[in-house]
């Protein structure tokens, strides 16, 4: 199979070289340049787990996925375009559970998300470039920013 470059490994290299001389910094800079060049929009949502409280991961993940679908649909609407969401595969039963609200909105009495071609599909990041890029961005940029923000609140 294909070998995957994990976002956590990229983040570790970046942390060991805060000055910015490691090739990983140039890689990330060129990746961001490529995304800008092709006018790529990245959608994400961060929901920290509550400290000392119960956390229903399935409910939170499902509601976040629905919120992302609505945001993505809004962007597609502005561009008069259609699109498809690809998520990181977890397990078949869980993936199906996570997309139920989107499926109801899409295939109910009226299509509330007509710009989405289907409910989100799921793949493995070692075989989907988009998922690999999302992992790098989440690990190398988003996680450090969110961690810094919450450490100072």
Coordinates of C-alpha atoms in Angstrom, one line a residue, residues 27-110:
X27 CA 6.8 22.3 2.4
X28 CA 4.0 23.9 4.4
X29 CA 4.6 27.3 2.8
X30 CA 4.5 25.8 -0.7
X31 CA 1.3 23.8 0.2
X32 CA -0.4 27.0 1.3
X33 CA 0.7 28.7 -1.9
X34 CA -0.7 25.9 -4.0
X35 CA -4.0 26.1 -2.2
X36 CA -4.1 29.9 -2.8
X37 CA -3.2 29.4 -6.4
X38 CA -6.2 27.1 -7.0
X39 CA -8.5 29.2 -4.7
X40 CA -9.1 26.2 -2.5
X41 CA -11.4 26.7 0.4
X42 CA -11.0 24.6 3.5
X43 CA -13.8 24.1 6.0
X44 CA -13.3 23.0 9.5
X45 CA -14.7 23.3 12.9
X46 CA -13.1 22.9 16.3
X47 CA -15.1 21.8 19.3
X48 CA -13.0 21.2 22.4
X49 CA -14.1 18.5 24.8
X50 CA -15.5 19.9 28.0
X51 CA -13.3 19.5 31.0
X52 CA -14.8 17.3 33.7
X53 CA -18.1 16.8 31.8
X54 CA -19.5 14.0 29.7
X55 CA -18.7 14.1 26.0
X56 CA -21.0 12.5 23.5
X57 CA -18.5 12.3 20.6
X58 CA -21.1 10.8 18.2
X59 CA -23.5 13.6 18.6
X60 CA -20.9 16.3 18.5
X61 CA -19.3 14.8 15.4
X62 CA -22.6 14.5 13.6
X63 CA -23.6 18.1 14.4
X64 CA -20.2 19.3 13.3
X65 CA -20.5 17.4 10.0
X66 CA -23.9 18.9 9.4
X67 CA -22.6 22.4 10.2
X68 CA -19.8 21.8 7.7
X69 CA -22.2 20.6 5.1
X70 CA -24.3 23.8 5.5
X71 CA -21.2 26.0 5.3
X72 CA -19.9 24.2 2.2
X73 CA -23.3 24.4 0.6
X74 CA -23.4 28.1 1.2
X75 CA -20.0 28.5 -0.5
X76 CA -21.2 26.4 -3.4
X77 CA -24.3 28.5 -3.7
X78 CA -22.2 31.7 -3.9
X79 CA -20.2 30.2 -6.7
X80 CA -23.2 28.6 -8.4
X81 CA -21.3 25.3 -8.2
X82 CA -21.8 21.8 -7.0
X83 CA -19.6 19.8 -4.8
X84 CA -19.0 16.6 -2.8
X85 CA -17.7 16.3 0.8
X86 CA -15.1 13.6 1.5
X87 CA -14.5 12.7 5.1
X88 CA -11.9 10.6 6.9
X89 CA -13.2 7.0 7.2
X90 CA -13.8 5.8 10.7
X91 CA -16.0 2.7 10.5
X92 CA -18.9 2.0 8.2
X93 CA -21.6 2.0 10.9
X94 CA -20.3 5.3 12.4
X95 CA -19.9 6.9 9.0
X96 CA -23.6 6.1 8.2
X97 CA -24.7 7.5 11.6
X98 CA -22.8 10.7 11.1
X99 CA -24.5 11.4 7.7
X100 CA -28.1 10.8 8.7
X101 CA -29.0 14.4 9.3
X102 CA -27.5 15.4 6.0
X103 CA -29.4 12.6 4.2
X104 CA -32.7 13.8 5.8
X105 CA -32.0 17.3 4.6
X106 CA -31.0 16.2 1.2
X107 CA -33.5 13.5 0.4
X108 CA -36.5 14.6 2.5
X109 CA -39.6 16.3 1.2
X110 CA -37.4 18.9 -0.5

